Amino acid sequence: MEIVKQKRKLDRLLEKDPKFSEFLQNQKAHLEQFRSEEAYSDEEDGTDYPNGDATSESLSSLHNKKILTSCTIDVWCWLISEEPTGPALSNLLNGFQTACQYGIDSEGCAHSIPDKEVFSKILTFVLSEADGIFRRRLGISDSCSVEGFMKLESTSTWKTVRPLVKSYLRSCLFLLNQVTDCQLLVFVLSRLRASILFFVAFPSLIRRFIKITVHLWVTGEESLSLSSFVLLRGIASQLNSDCLENCLSKTYKAFIAHCKYIQPTNMKHFEFLKDSIVELYSLDIEKCFQKVLASLQYLANILRRVLSTKKKDELKKVYSWQYVNCVDIWVKFITRNIKNHDLQSLMCLLIQVIRGMAHLFPGPRYLPLRFKCIQMLNQLSLASGIFIPVASLVFDCLEYTESSKSDSHKNAFNFASNLKVPKQLLKARRFHEDCIHFAIELLAGHFSQWSRHISFPEVATIPLILLKRFHERTTLENMKRPVKRFIDQVEQNCQFIQMKRDEVSFSPSDLQSVDSFLQLERSGSASFSQYYASILQKSQFNPS
């Protein structure tokens, strides 16, 4: 602990220099004179810190600033260890406020920070020790609940500590708004995470806290974004329902505002943001159900309006990353929670939206968007165990793979980071080969889910006919072999399931027996599953 280190250092000084004891006594006397309750005015004025902070207003009346030296900080830390209820903590928090404004105009502060060493020392000590000091003063443990903490609000101890806690929290929020160093921001967030409980007493600070943390979450690099999310999850899960509502609303809006453009370099970050939103919404499914429903209805209304007007401006709203990412968030939400919650109505609406998107944009330029729609339908089907037909969508995509192509573009097209194909790529042989590979992968994923199902031969009948026709007409010689292998694997699986069906005596209406058949066959031959696993291993289309 920082406080123990400081105490040991000062104890050694006392042993070496007895006169240092006189200096400490003088410091204590000075602190008693300097202590001012106005420095921690507790009014909720609602204005932005520090201008609206009563601490700054009272300190601005002091004409001469006191320069904080490293020795002064050491003395204050020692005094806090010796007398936790003494005036040293108030002065240290005043110094902490000044340190949080280091490098900017801090005329309202009574102290001055001369160099980075003092800045670092005071920040390290206060951030490391403040939460523990406050908890010891209040007599609460690290595991204290919100209910237990709120019982203290009427006590005299809390009334004494409250202005100190508020000063500390406000200074931390100011620091988060000013600092750009990622490591320092992560450290501040980690310390505030320990003090989430104290924000209960300051509703205006909670709102500001959430706003700042959401900004760091959506704009920060990997470690900062992760630390910010951990803090948001703590706020949403530990504090009241209003805080959960605030976190849900602000994270969703911030994500929409920042996801207009997707590049290969930021895809991982946006996937993390979507997963973060899903985790927050999964904290309380019942409370979040209506919010998800409202969002899906809004997306459906946009699609319905586009289908009726077909205006160019309206169409752009649907084939935008904002729209697609919003749909993908709810796909992730449903796939995560549908096994344990009744989300059938949400899934039905979502499937309609996705299929509407897929049919709205025919033509080869929108193949990436249509492939994304098929991916999302496969994910929903796999998570829910409900059959969602996608074969027709896949074969619609294969209709646009032509044969007389140039070799001018030999680089692979990034389907994951594009919604629309540039015109110059439409004649590229490599692009059309990639489209066929992707279509096979998606259809294989669909078949893989139902490869052990008793009705697989019927599921695969029409797709097999269409696959054979495609194999006959395509002139892309490089694609004939993978298409033929896919056909062979599907036919082999059909024969296997048909053979097993011939061995049973129950009718298709005997659902219990059908289920037992499925359980038995899932432990049997898995050649098609192995084939699909090999496709995924070689896949170029996985965004991760």
Coordinates of C-alpha atoms in Angstrom, one line a residue:
M1 CA 0.0 0.0 0.0
E2 CA 1.2 3.5 -0.8
I3 CA 0.3 4.8 2.6
V4 CA 2.5 2.1 4.3
K5 CA 5.4 3.0 2.1
Q6 CA 5.1 6.7 2.9
K7 CA 4.9 6.0 6.6
R8 CA 8.0 3.9 6.6
K9 CA 9.9 6.5 4.7
L10 CA 9.0 9.2 7.2
D11 CA 9.7 7.0 10.2
R12 CA 13.2 6.5 8.9
L13 CA 13.6 10.3 8.6
L14 CA 12.4 10.7 12.2
E15 CA 15.1 8.3 13.4
K16 CA 17.9 10.0 11.4
D17 CA 16.8 13.6 12.2
P18 CA 15.0 14.3 15.5
K19 CA 14.4 17.9 14.3
F20 CA 12.2 16.6 11.6
S21 CA 9.6 15.9 14.3
E22 CA 9.4 19.6 15.0
F23 CA 8.8 20.2 11.3
L24 CA 5.9 17.7 11.3
Q25 CA 4.3 19.4 14.3
N26 CA 4.6 22.7 12.5
Q27 CA 2.9 21.2 9.5
K28 CA 0.1 19.8 11.6
A29 CA -0.5 23.2 13.1
H30 CA -0.5 24.8 9.7
L31 CA -3.0 22.3 8.4
E32 CA -5.4 23.0 11.3
Q33 CA -5.3 26.7 10.4
F34 CA -5.7 26.0 6.7
R35 CA -8.6 23.6 7.0
S36 CA -11.7 25.1 5.6
E37 CA -15.1 23.4 5.3
E38 CA -16.0 25.7 2.4
A39 CA -13.4 23.9 0.3
Y40 CA -15.8 21.0 0.2
S41 CA -19.2 22.6 -0.4
D42 CA -21.7 19.9 -1.0
E43 CA -24.3 21.7 -3.1
E44 CA -25.5 19.9 -6.2
D45 CA -25.4 22.9 -8.5
G46 CA -25.5 20.8 -11.7
T47 CA -22.9 22.9 -13.5
D48 CA -19.8 21.4 -15.0
Y49 CA -16.7 20.8 -13.0
P50 CA -14.5 22.7 -12.1
N51 CA -16.3 26.0 -12.8
G52 CA -19.4 24.9 -10.9
D53 CA -17.4 23.4 -8.1
A54 CA -17.8 25.2 -4.8
T55 CA -14.3 23.9 -4.0
S56 CA -12.8 26.0 -6.8
E57 CA -14.9 29.0 -5.9
S58 CA -13.7 29.1 -2.3
L59 CA -10.1 28.4 -3.2
S60 CA -10.0 31.1 -5.9
S61 CA -10.2 33.7 -3.2
L62 CA -6.7 32.8 -2.0
H63 CA -4.3 35.2 -3.5
N64 CA -1.1 33.2 -3.0
K65 CA -0.7 29.7 -4.2
K66 CA 1.2 27.2 -2.1
I67 CA 3.7 25.2 -4.1
L68 CA 3.4 21.5 -3.3
T69 CA 6.8 19.9 -3.0
S70 CA 7.5 16.2 -2.8
C71 CA 8.4 16.6 0.9
T72 CA 5.0 18.2 1.6
I73 CA 3.2 15.3 -0.1
D74 CA 5.2 12.8 2.0
V75 CA 4.3 14.6 5.2
W76 CA 0.6 14.7 4.3
C77 CA 0.6 11.0 3.5
W78 CA 2.3 10.3 6.9
L79 CA -0.1 12.5 8.8
I80 CA -3.0 10.6 7.1
S81 CA -1.6 7.3 8.3
E82 CA -1.2 8.7 11.8
E83 CA -4.4 10.6 12.0
P84 CA -6.9 9.5 9.3
T85 CA -9.6 11.9 10.6
G86 CA -7.3 14.9 10.7
P87 CA -7.1 17.8 8.2
A88 CA -4.3 16.3 6.1
L89 CA -6.8 14.4 4.0
S90 CA -8.7 17.5 3.1
N91 CA -5.5 19.2 2.0
L92 CA -4.3 16.2 0.1
L93 CA -7.6 16.1 -1.8
N94 CA -7.2 19.8 -2.6
G95 CA -3.7 19.0 -3.9
F96 CA -5.2 16.1 -5.9
Q97 CA -7.7 18.5 -7.4
T98 CA -4.8 20.7 -8.5
A99 CA -2.9 17.7 -9.9
C100 CA -6.0 16.7 -12.0
Q101 CA -5.7 20.1 -13.6
Y102 CA -2.0 19.9 -14.1
G103 CA -0.9 21.5 -17.4
I104 CA -4.0 23.5 -17.9
D105 CA -5.3 26.8 -16.4
S106 CA -5.8 26.2 -12.7
E107 CA -6.3 29.7 -11.3
G108 CA -9.1 28.5 -9.0
C109 CA -6.7 26.1 -7.1
A110 CA -4.9 27.1 -3.9
H111 CA -1.9 24.9 -4.8
S112 CA 0.6 24.7 -7.6
I113 CA 2.2 21.6 -8.9
P114 CA 5.9 22.4 -9.8
D115 CA 6.8 19.3 -11.8
K116 CA 5.8 15.9 -13.0
E117 CA 7.3 14.1 -10.0
V118 CA 5.0 15.7 -7.6
F119 CA 2.1 15.3 -10.1
S120 CA 2.8 11.5 -10.3
K121 CA 3.3 11.1 -6.5
I122 CA 0.0 12.8 -5.5
L123 CA -2.0 11.0 -8.2
T124 CA -0.5 7.6 -7.4
F125 CA -1.2 7.9 -3.7
V126 CA -4.7 9.3 -3.8
L127 CA -5.9 7.0 -6.6
S128 CA -4.4 4.0 -4.8
E129 CA -5.5 4.8 -1.2
A130 CA -8.6 7.1 -1.3
D131 CA -11.2 4.3 -1.6
G132 CA -9.7 2.3 1.3
I133 CA -9.4 5.5 3.4
F134 CA -13.1 6.3 2.8
R135 CA -14.2 2.8 3.5
R136 CA -12.2 2.6 6.8
R137 CA -13.7 6.0 7.9
L138 CA -17.2 4.7 7.2
G139 CA -16.6 1.2 8.5
I140 CA -17.6 -0.6 5.4
S141 CA -16.0 -3.5 3.5
D142 CA -15.1 -3.9 -0.1
S143 CA -18.2 -6.2 -0.5
C144 CA -20.6 -3.7 1.0
S145 CA -23.9 -3.6 -1.0
V146 CA -25.7 -0.5 -2.2
E147 CA -28.5 -1.1 0.4
G148 CA -25.9 -1.3 3.2
F149 CA -24.2 1.8 2.0
M150 CA -27.4 3.8 1.8
K151 CA -28.1 3.1 5.5
L152 CA -25.1 5.3 6.3
E153 CA -26.5 8.4 4.6
S154 CA -28.1 9.7 7.7
T155 CA -25.1 9.1 10.0
S156 CA -22.8 11.9 11.2
T157 CA -19.8 10.0 9.9
W158 CA -21.1 10.1 6.4
K159 CA -21.9 13.8 6.6
T160 CA -18.3 14.4 7.5
V161 CA -16.8 12.1 4.8
R162 CA -19.3 13.0 2.1
P163 CA -17.7 16.2 0.9
L164 CA -14.3 14.5 0.8
V165 CA -15.7 11.6 -1.3
K166 CA -17.4 14.0 -3.6
S167 CA -14.3 16.1 -4.1
Y168 CA -12.3 12.9 -5.0
L169 CA -14.9 11.6 -7.5
R170 CA -15.3 15.0 -9.2
S171 CA -11.5 15.4 -9.5
C172 CA -11.3 11.9 -11.0
L173 CA -14.0 12.7 -13.6
F174 CA -12.2 15.9 -14.5
L175 CA -9.0 14.0 -14.9
L176 CA -10.7 11.5 -17.2
N177 CA -11.9 14.4 -19.4
Q178 CA -8.4 15.9 -19.7
V179 CA -5.9 13.1 -19.8
T180 CA -5.0 11.4 -23.1
D181 CA -2.4 8.9 -21.8
C182 CA -4.0 5.4 -22.2
Q183 CA -2.2 3.8 -19.2
L184 CA -3.2 6.6 -16.8
L185 CA -6.8 6.5 -18.0
V186 CA -6.9 2.7 -17.5
F187 CA -5.5 3.2 -14.0
V188 CA -8.0 5.9 -13.1
L189 CA -10.9 3.7 -14.4
S190 CA -9.7 0.7 -12.4
R191 CA -9.7 2.8 -9.2
L192 CA -13.1 4.3 -9.9
R193 CA -14.4 0.8 -10.4
A194 CA -13.6 0.1 -6.7
S195 CA -15.5 3.2 -5.8
I196 CA -18.7 2.7 -7.9
L197 CA -20.7 2.3 -4.7
F198 CA -20.0 5.9 -3.6
F199 CA -21.6 7.3 -6.8
V200 CA -25.0 6.3 -5.4
A201 CA -24.9 9.4 -3.2
F202 CA -24.3 11.7 -6.2
P203 CA -26.8 11.3 -9.0
S204 CA -25.5 14.1 -11.1
L205 CA -22.0 12.6 -10.9
I206 CA -23.3 9.2 -12.0
R207 CA -24.7 10.7 -15.2
R208 CA -21.5 12.5 -16.0
F209 CA -19.5 9.4 -15.0
I210 CA -21.5 7.2 -17.5
K211 CA -21.2 9.8 -20.3
I212 CA -17.4 10.0 -19.9
T213 CA -16.9 6.3 -19.6
V214 CA -19.1 5.6 -22.7
H215 CA -17.0 8.0 -24.7
L216 CA -13.8 6.2 -23.6
W217 CA -15.4 2.9 -24.4
V218 CA -16.4 3.7 -27.9
T219 CA -13.3 5.7 -28.9
G220 CA -10.5 4.2 -26.9
E221 CA -7.9 1.6 -27.9
E222 CA -8.2 -2.0 -26.9
S223 CA -7.1 -1.9 -23.2
L224 CA -8.9 1.4 -22.6
S225 CA -12.1 0.3 -24.3
L226 CA -12.1 -3.0 -22.3
S227 CA -11.5 -1.1 -18.9
S228 CA -14.3 1.3 -19.7
F229 CA -16.7 -1.5 -20.5
V230 CA -15.8 -3.4 -17.3
L231 CA -16.7 -0.2 -15.4
L232 CA -20.0 0.3 -17.3
R233 CA -21.0 -3.3 -16.6
G234 CA -20.2 -2.6 -12.9
I235 CA -22.4 0.5 -12.9
A236 CA -25.2 -1.2 -14.7
S237 CA -25.2 -4.3 -12.5
Q238 CA -24.5 -2.8 -9.1
L239 CA -26.4 0.5 -9.1
N240 CA -30.1 1.1 -9.7
S241 CA -32.3 0.5 -12.7
D242 CA -32.0 4.1 -13.9
C243 CA -28.2 3.5 -14.2
L244 CA -28.8 0.4 -16.3
E245 CA -31.2 2.3 -18.5
N246 CA -28.7 5.1 -18.9
C247 CA -25.9 2.7 -19.8
L248 CA -28.0 0.9 -22.3
S249 CA -29.2 4.1 -24.0
K250 CA -25.8 5.8 -24.2
T251 CA -23.8 2.8 -25.3
Y252 CA -26.3 2.0 -28.1
K253 CA -26.4 5.6 -29.3
A254 CA -22.6 6.0 -29.1
F255 CA -22.1 2.9 -31.1
I256 CA -24.5 4.0 -33.8
A257 CA -22.8 7.4 -34.1
H258 CA -19.4 5.8 -34.5
C259 CA -20.1 2.8 -36.8
K260 CA -20.7 4.6 -40.0
Y261 CA -17.5 3.4 -41.6
I262 CA -16.0 -0.1 -41.2
Q263 CA -12.5 -0.8 -42.3
P264 CA -10.4 -4.0 -41.9
T265 CA -8.4 -2.2 -39.2
N266 CA -11.3 -1.4 -36.9
M267 CA -13.5 -4.5 -37.4
K268 CA -12.2 -6.2 -34.3
H269 CA -13.0 -3.1 -32.2
F270 CA -16.5 -2.8 -33.6
E271 CA -17.1 -6.5 -32.9
F272 CA -16.0 -5.9 -29.3
L273 CA -18.4 -2.9 -29.0
K274 CA -21.3 -5.0 -30.3
D275 CA -20.5 -7.8 -27.9
S276 CA -20.3 -5.3 -25.1
I277 CA -23.8 -3.9 -25.9
V278 CA -25.2 -7.5 -26.0
E279 CA -23.7 -8.2 -22.6
L280 CA -25.2 -5.1 -21.1
Y281 CA -28.6 -5.9 -22.5
S282 CA -28.3 -9.4 -21.2
L283 CA -28.0 -8.3 -17.6
D284 CA -31.7 -8.0 -17.3
I285 CA -33.6 -9.6 -20.2
E286 CA -37.1 -8.7 -18.9
K287 CA -36.3 -5.0 -18.5
C288 CA -34.5 -4.9 -21.9
F289 CA -37.1 -6.9 -23.9
Q290 CA -39.2 -3.8 -24.7
K291 CA -36.1 -1.8 -25.7
V292 CA -35.0 -4.5 -28.1
L293 CA -38.5 -4.8 -29.5
A294 CA -38.7 -1.0 -30.0
S295 CA -35.4 -1.0 -31.8
L296 CA -36.4 -3.9 -34.1
Q297 CA -39.8 -2.2 -34.8
Y298 CA -37.9 1.0 -35.8
L299 CA -35.6 -1.0 -38.1
A300 CA -38.7 -2.8 -39.6
N301 CA -40.4 0.6 -40.2
I302 CA -37.4 1.9 -42.1
L303 CA -37.4 -1.2 -44.2
R304 CA -41.1 -1.0 -44.8
R305 CA -40.8 2.7 -45.9
V306 CA -38.0 1.8 -48.3
L307 CA -40.0 -1.0 -49.8
S308 CA -42.9 1.3 -50.5
T309 CA -41.0 4.3 -51.8
K310 CA -37.8 2.9 -53.2
K311 CA -36.3 6.4 -52.9
K312 CA -32.5 6.5 -53.2
D313 CA -32.1 8.4 -49.9
E314 CA -34.2 5.8 -48.1
L315 CA -32.3 2.9 -49.7
K316 CA -29.1 4.3 -48.4
K317 CA -30.4 4.0 -44.8
V318 CA -30.7 0.3 -45.2
Y319 CA -27.4 -0.5 -47.0
S320 CA -25.5 1.4 -44.4
W321 CA -23.2 0.1 -41.8
Q322 CA -25.3 1.7 -39.1
Y323 CA -28.4 -0.3 -40.1
V324 CA -26.5 -3.6 -40.7
N325 CA -24.7 -3.3 -37.4
C326 CA -27.9 -2.6 -35.5
V327 CA -29.4 -5.7 -37.0
D328 CA -26.3 -7.7 -36.1
I329 CA -26.4 -6.5 -32.5
W330 CA -29.9 -8.0 -32.1
V331 CA -28.8 -11.2 -33.9
K332 CA -26.0 -11.6 -31.3
F333 CA -28.4 -10.7 -28.4
I334 CA -31.0 -13.4 -29.5
T335 CA -28.4 -16.1 -30.2
R336 CA -26.9 -15.5 -26.8
N337 CA -30.2 -15.6 -24.8
I338 CA -32.8 -17.6 -26.7
K339 CA -32.0 -20.9 -25.1
N340 CA -32.9 -19.6 -21.7
H341 CA -35.6 -16.9 -22.5
D342 CA -38.7 -16.7 -24.6
L343 CA -37.5 -14.4 -27.4
Q344 CA -39.5 -16.1 -30.2
S345 CA -41.4 -12.9 -31.0
L346 CA -38.2 -10.9 -31.3
M347 CA -36.6 -13.5 -33.5
C348 CA -39.6 -13.7 -35.9
L349 CA -39.5 -9.9 -36.4
L350 CA -35.7 -10.0 -36.8
I351 CA -35.9 -12.8 -39.5
Q352 CA -38.4 -10.7 -41.4
V353 CA -36.1 -7.7 -41.3
I354 CA -33.1 -9.7 -42.5
R355 CA -34.9 -11.4 -45.3
G356 CA -36.3 -8.0 -46.3
M357 CA -32.8 -6.6 -46.5
A358 CA -31.6 -9.6 -48.6
H359 CA -34.5 -9.2 -51.2
L360 CA -34.3 -5.5 -51.3
F361 CA -31.0 -5.3 -53.1
P362 CA -30.7 -7.7 -56.1
G363 CA -27.7 -7.6 -58.4
P364 CA -24.1 -8.5 -58.0
R365 CA -23.0 -5.2 -56.5
Y366 CA -24.9 -6.0 -53.3
L367 CA -23.6 -9.6 -52.8
P368 CA -21.6 -8.8 -49.7
L369 CA -24.8 -7.4 -48.0
R370 CA -26.8 -10.5 -49.0
F371 CA -24.0 -12.8 -47.8
K372 CA -24.2 -11.1 -44.4
C373 CA -27.9 -11.6 -44.3
I374 CA -27.4 -15.4 -44.9
Q375 CA -24.8 -15.5 -42.2
M376 CA -27.1 -13.9 -39.7
L377 CA -29.9 -16.3 -40.5
N378 CA -27.6 -19.2 -40.1
Q379 CA -26.6 -17.9 -36.7
L380 CA -30.2 -17.5 -35.5
S381 CA -31.1 -21.0 -36.8
L382 CA -28.1 -22.6 -35.0
A383 CA -28.8 -20.9 -31.7
S384 CA -32.5 -21.5 -31.7
G385 CA -32.6 -25.0 -33.3
I386 CA -35.3 -23.7 -35.6
F387 CA -35.1 -24.4 -39.3
I388 CA -34.7 -21.1 -41.3
P389 CA -34.5 -21.7 -45.1
V390 CA -31.5 -20.0 -46.7
A391 CA -30.8 -22.1 -49.8
S392 CA -32.9 -19.9 -52.1
L393 CA -30.9 -16.8 -51.0
V394 CA -27.6 -18.6 -51.6
F395 CA -28.7 -19.7 -55.2
D396 CA -29.9 -16.2 -55.9
C397 CA -26.3 -15.1 -55.2
L398 CA -24.8 -17.8 -57.5
E399 CA -27.0 -16.5 -60.3
Y400 CA -24.6 -13.5 -60.6
T401 CA -21.4 -15.5 -60.9
E402 CA -20.5 -15.3 -64.6
S403 CA -17.7 -16.8 -66.5
S404 CA -16.0 -14.3 -68.9
K405 CA -13.9 -12.6 -66.4
S406 CA -10.6 -10.7 -66.5
D407 CA -7.6 -11.3 -64.2
S408 CA -6.9 -7.6 -63.6
H409 CA -7.8 -7.9 -59.9
K410 CA -6.1 -10.8 -58.3
N411 CA -6.3 -9.8 -54.6
A412 CA -9.1 -11.3 -52.5
F413 CA -12.1 -9.1 -52.0
N414 CA -12.9 -8.3 -48.3
F415 CA -16.5 -9.3 -47.9
A416 CA -16.5 -8.6 -44.1
S417 CA -15.6 -4.9 -44.4
N418 CA -17.8 -4.1 -47.5
L419 CA -21.5 -3.9 -48.2
K420 CA -21.2 -3.1 -51.9
V421 CA -18.8 -4.2 -54.6
P422 CA -16.9 -1.6 -56.7
K423 CA -17.9 -1.7 -60.3
Q424 CA -14.3 -2.4 -61.5
L425 CA -14.4 -5.7 -59.6
L426 CA -17.5 -7.1 -61.2
K427 CA -15.6 -8.5 -64.1
A428 CA -12.7 -9.9 -62.0
R429 CA -12.4 -13.7 -62.1
R430 CA -11.0 -13.8 -58.6
F431 CA -14.1 -11.9 -57.2
H432 CA -16.5 -14.4 -58.7
E433 CA -14.5 -17.4 -57.5
D434 CA -14.6 -15.9 -54.0
C435 CA -18.3 -15.5 -54.3
I436 CA -18.8 -19.1 -55.1
H437 CA -16.5 -20.2 -52.3
F438 CA -18.5 -18.1 -49.9
A439 CA -21.8 -19.4 -51.1
I440 CA -20.7 -23.0 -50.7
E441 CA -19.4 -22.2 -47.2
L442 CA -22.8 -20.6 -46.2
L443 CA -24.8 -23.4 -47.6
A444 CA -22.5 -26.0 -46.0
G445 CA -23.1 -24.3 -42.7
H446 CA -26.8 -24.5 -43.2
F447 CA -26.6 -28.2 -44.1
S448 CA -24.1 -29.0 -41.3
Q449 CA -26.7 -27.9 -38.7
W450 CA -29.3 -30.4 -40.1
S451 CA -26.9 -33.1 -41.3
R452 CA -28.0 -35.4 -38.5
H453 CA -31.7 -34.6 -38.8
I454 CA -34.1 -37.2 -40.0
S455 CA -35.5 -34.9 -42.7
F456 CA -32.1 -34.1 -44.2
P457 CA -32.8 -35.8 -47.5
E458 CA -35.8 -33.6 -48.1
V459 CA -34.0 -30.5 -47.0
A460 CA -31.2 -31.2 -49.5
T461 CA -33.3 -32.4 -52.5
I462 CA -33.9 -29.1 -54.3
P463 CA -30.5 -27.6 -53.4
L464 CA -28.8 -30.7 -54.9
I465 CA -30.7 -30.2 -58.2
L466 CA -29.7 -26.6 -58.3
L467 CA -26.0 -27.3 -57.4
K468 CA -25.8 -29.9 -60.2
R469 CA -27.2 -27.4 -62.7
F470 CA -24.7 -24.8 -61.5
H471 CA -21.8 -27.3 -61.8
E472 CA -22.8 -28.0 -65.4
R473 CA -23.1 -24.4 -66.6
T474 CA -20.2 -22.7 -64.9
T475 CA -17.2 -22.1 -67.0
L476 CA -15.0 -21.2 -64.1
E477 CA -12.8 -24.3 -64.2
N478 CA -11.2 -23.6 -60.8
M479 CA -14.7 -23.9 -59.2
K480 CA -15.9 -27.1 -60.7
R481 CA -13.9 -29.3 -58.3
P482 CA -15.0 -27.7 -55.0
V483 CA -18.6 -27.6 -56.2
K484 CA -18.5 -31.3 -57.2
R485 CA -16.9 -32.2 -53.8
F486 CA -19.7 -30.3 -52.1
I487 CA -22.4 -32.2 -54.1
D488 CA -20.7 -35.5 -53.3
Q489 CA -20.6 -34.8 -49.5
V490 CA -24.3 -33.8 -49.5
E491 CA -25.4 -36.9 -51.4
Q492 CA -23.3 -39.1 -49.2
N493 CA -25.0 -37.6 -46.1
C494 CA -28.4 -38.1 -47.7
Q495 CA -27.7 -41.7 -48.3
F496 CA -26.5 -42.2 -44.8
I497 CA -29.6 -40.6 -43.2
Q498 CA -31.9 -42.5 -45.7
M499 CA -30.2 -45.8 -44.7
K500 CA -30.8 -45.1 -41.0
R501 CA -34.4 -44.0 -41.7
D502 CA -35.1 -47.4 -43.4
E503 CA -34.1 -49.1 -40.2
V504 CA -36.7 -47.5 -38.0
S505 CA -40.4 -48.4 -37.7
F506 CA -41.9 -45.2 -36.2
S507 CA -43.8 -42.6 -38.2
P508 CA -42.7 -39.0 -38.7
S509 CA -45.5 -37.9 -36.4
D510 CA -43.9 -39.8 -33.4
L511 CA -41.9 -36.8 -32.2
Q512 CA -40.5 -38.6 -29.2
S513 CA -39.0 -41.3 -31.4
V514 CA -37.8 -38.7 -33.9
D515 CA -35.9 -37.0 -31.1
S516 CA -34.3 -40.2 -30.0
F517 CA -33.3 -40.9 -33.6
L518 CA -31.5 -37.5 -33.6
Q519 CA -29.7 -38.1 -30.4
L520 CA -28.5 -41.5 -31.6
E521 CA -27.3 -40.3 -35.0
R522 CA -25.5 -37.3 -33.6
S523 CA -23.0 -39.7 -32.1
G524 CA -22.6 -41.6 -35.3
S525 CA -20.8 -40.8 -38.5
A526 CA -19.8 -37.2 -38.8
S527 CA -18.2 -37.0 -42.3
F528 CA -20.2 -34.0 -43.3
S529 CA -19.4 -32.2 -40.1
Q530 CA -15.7 -32.9 -40.7
Y531 CA -16.1 -31.6 -44.3
Y532 CA -17.6 -28.4 -43.0
A533 CA -14.9 -28.0 -40.4
S534 CA -12.3 -28.2 -43.2
I535 CA -14.1 -25.5 -45.1
L536 CA -14.1 -23.2 -42.0
Q537 CA -10.4 -23.9 -41.5
K538 CA -9.5 -22.6 -45.0
S539 CA -12.1 -19.8 -44.9
Q540 CA -11.1 -16.3 -45.9
F541 CA -14.5 -14.8 -44.9
N542 CA -14.3 -15.0 -41.1
P543 CA -14.0 -11.4 -39.9
S544 CA -12.0 -12.4 -36.9

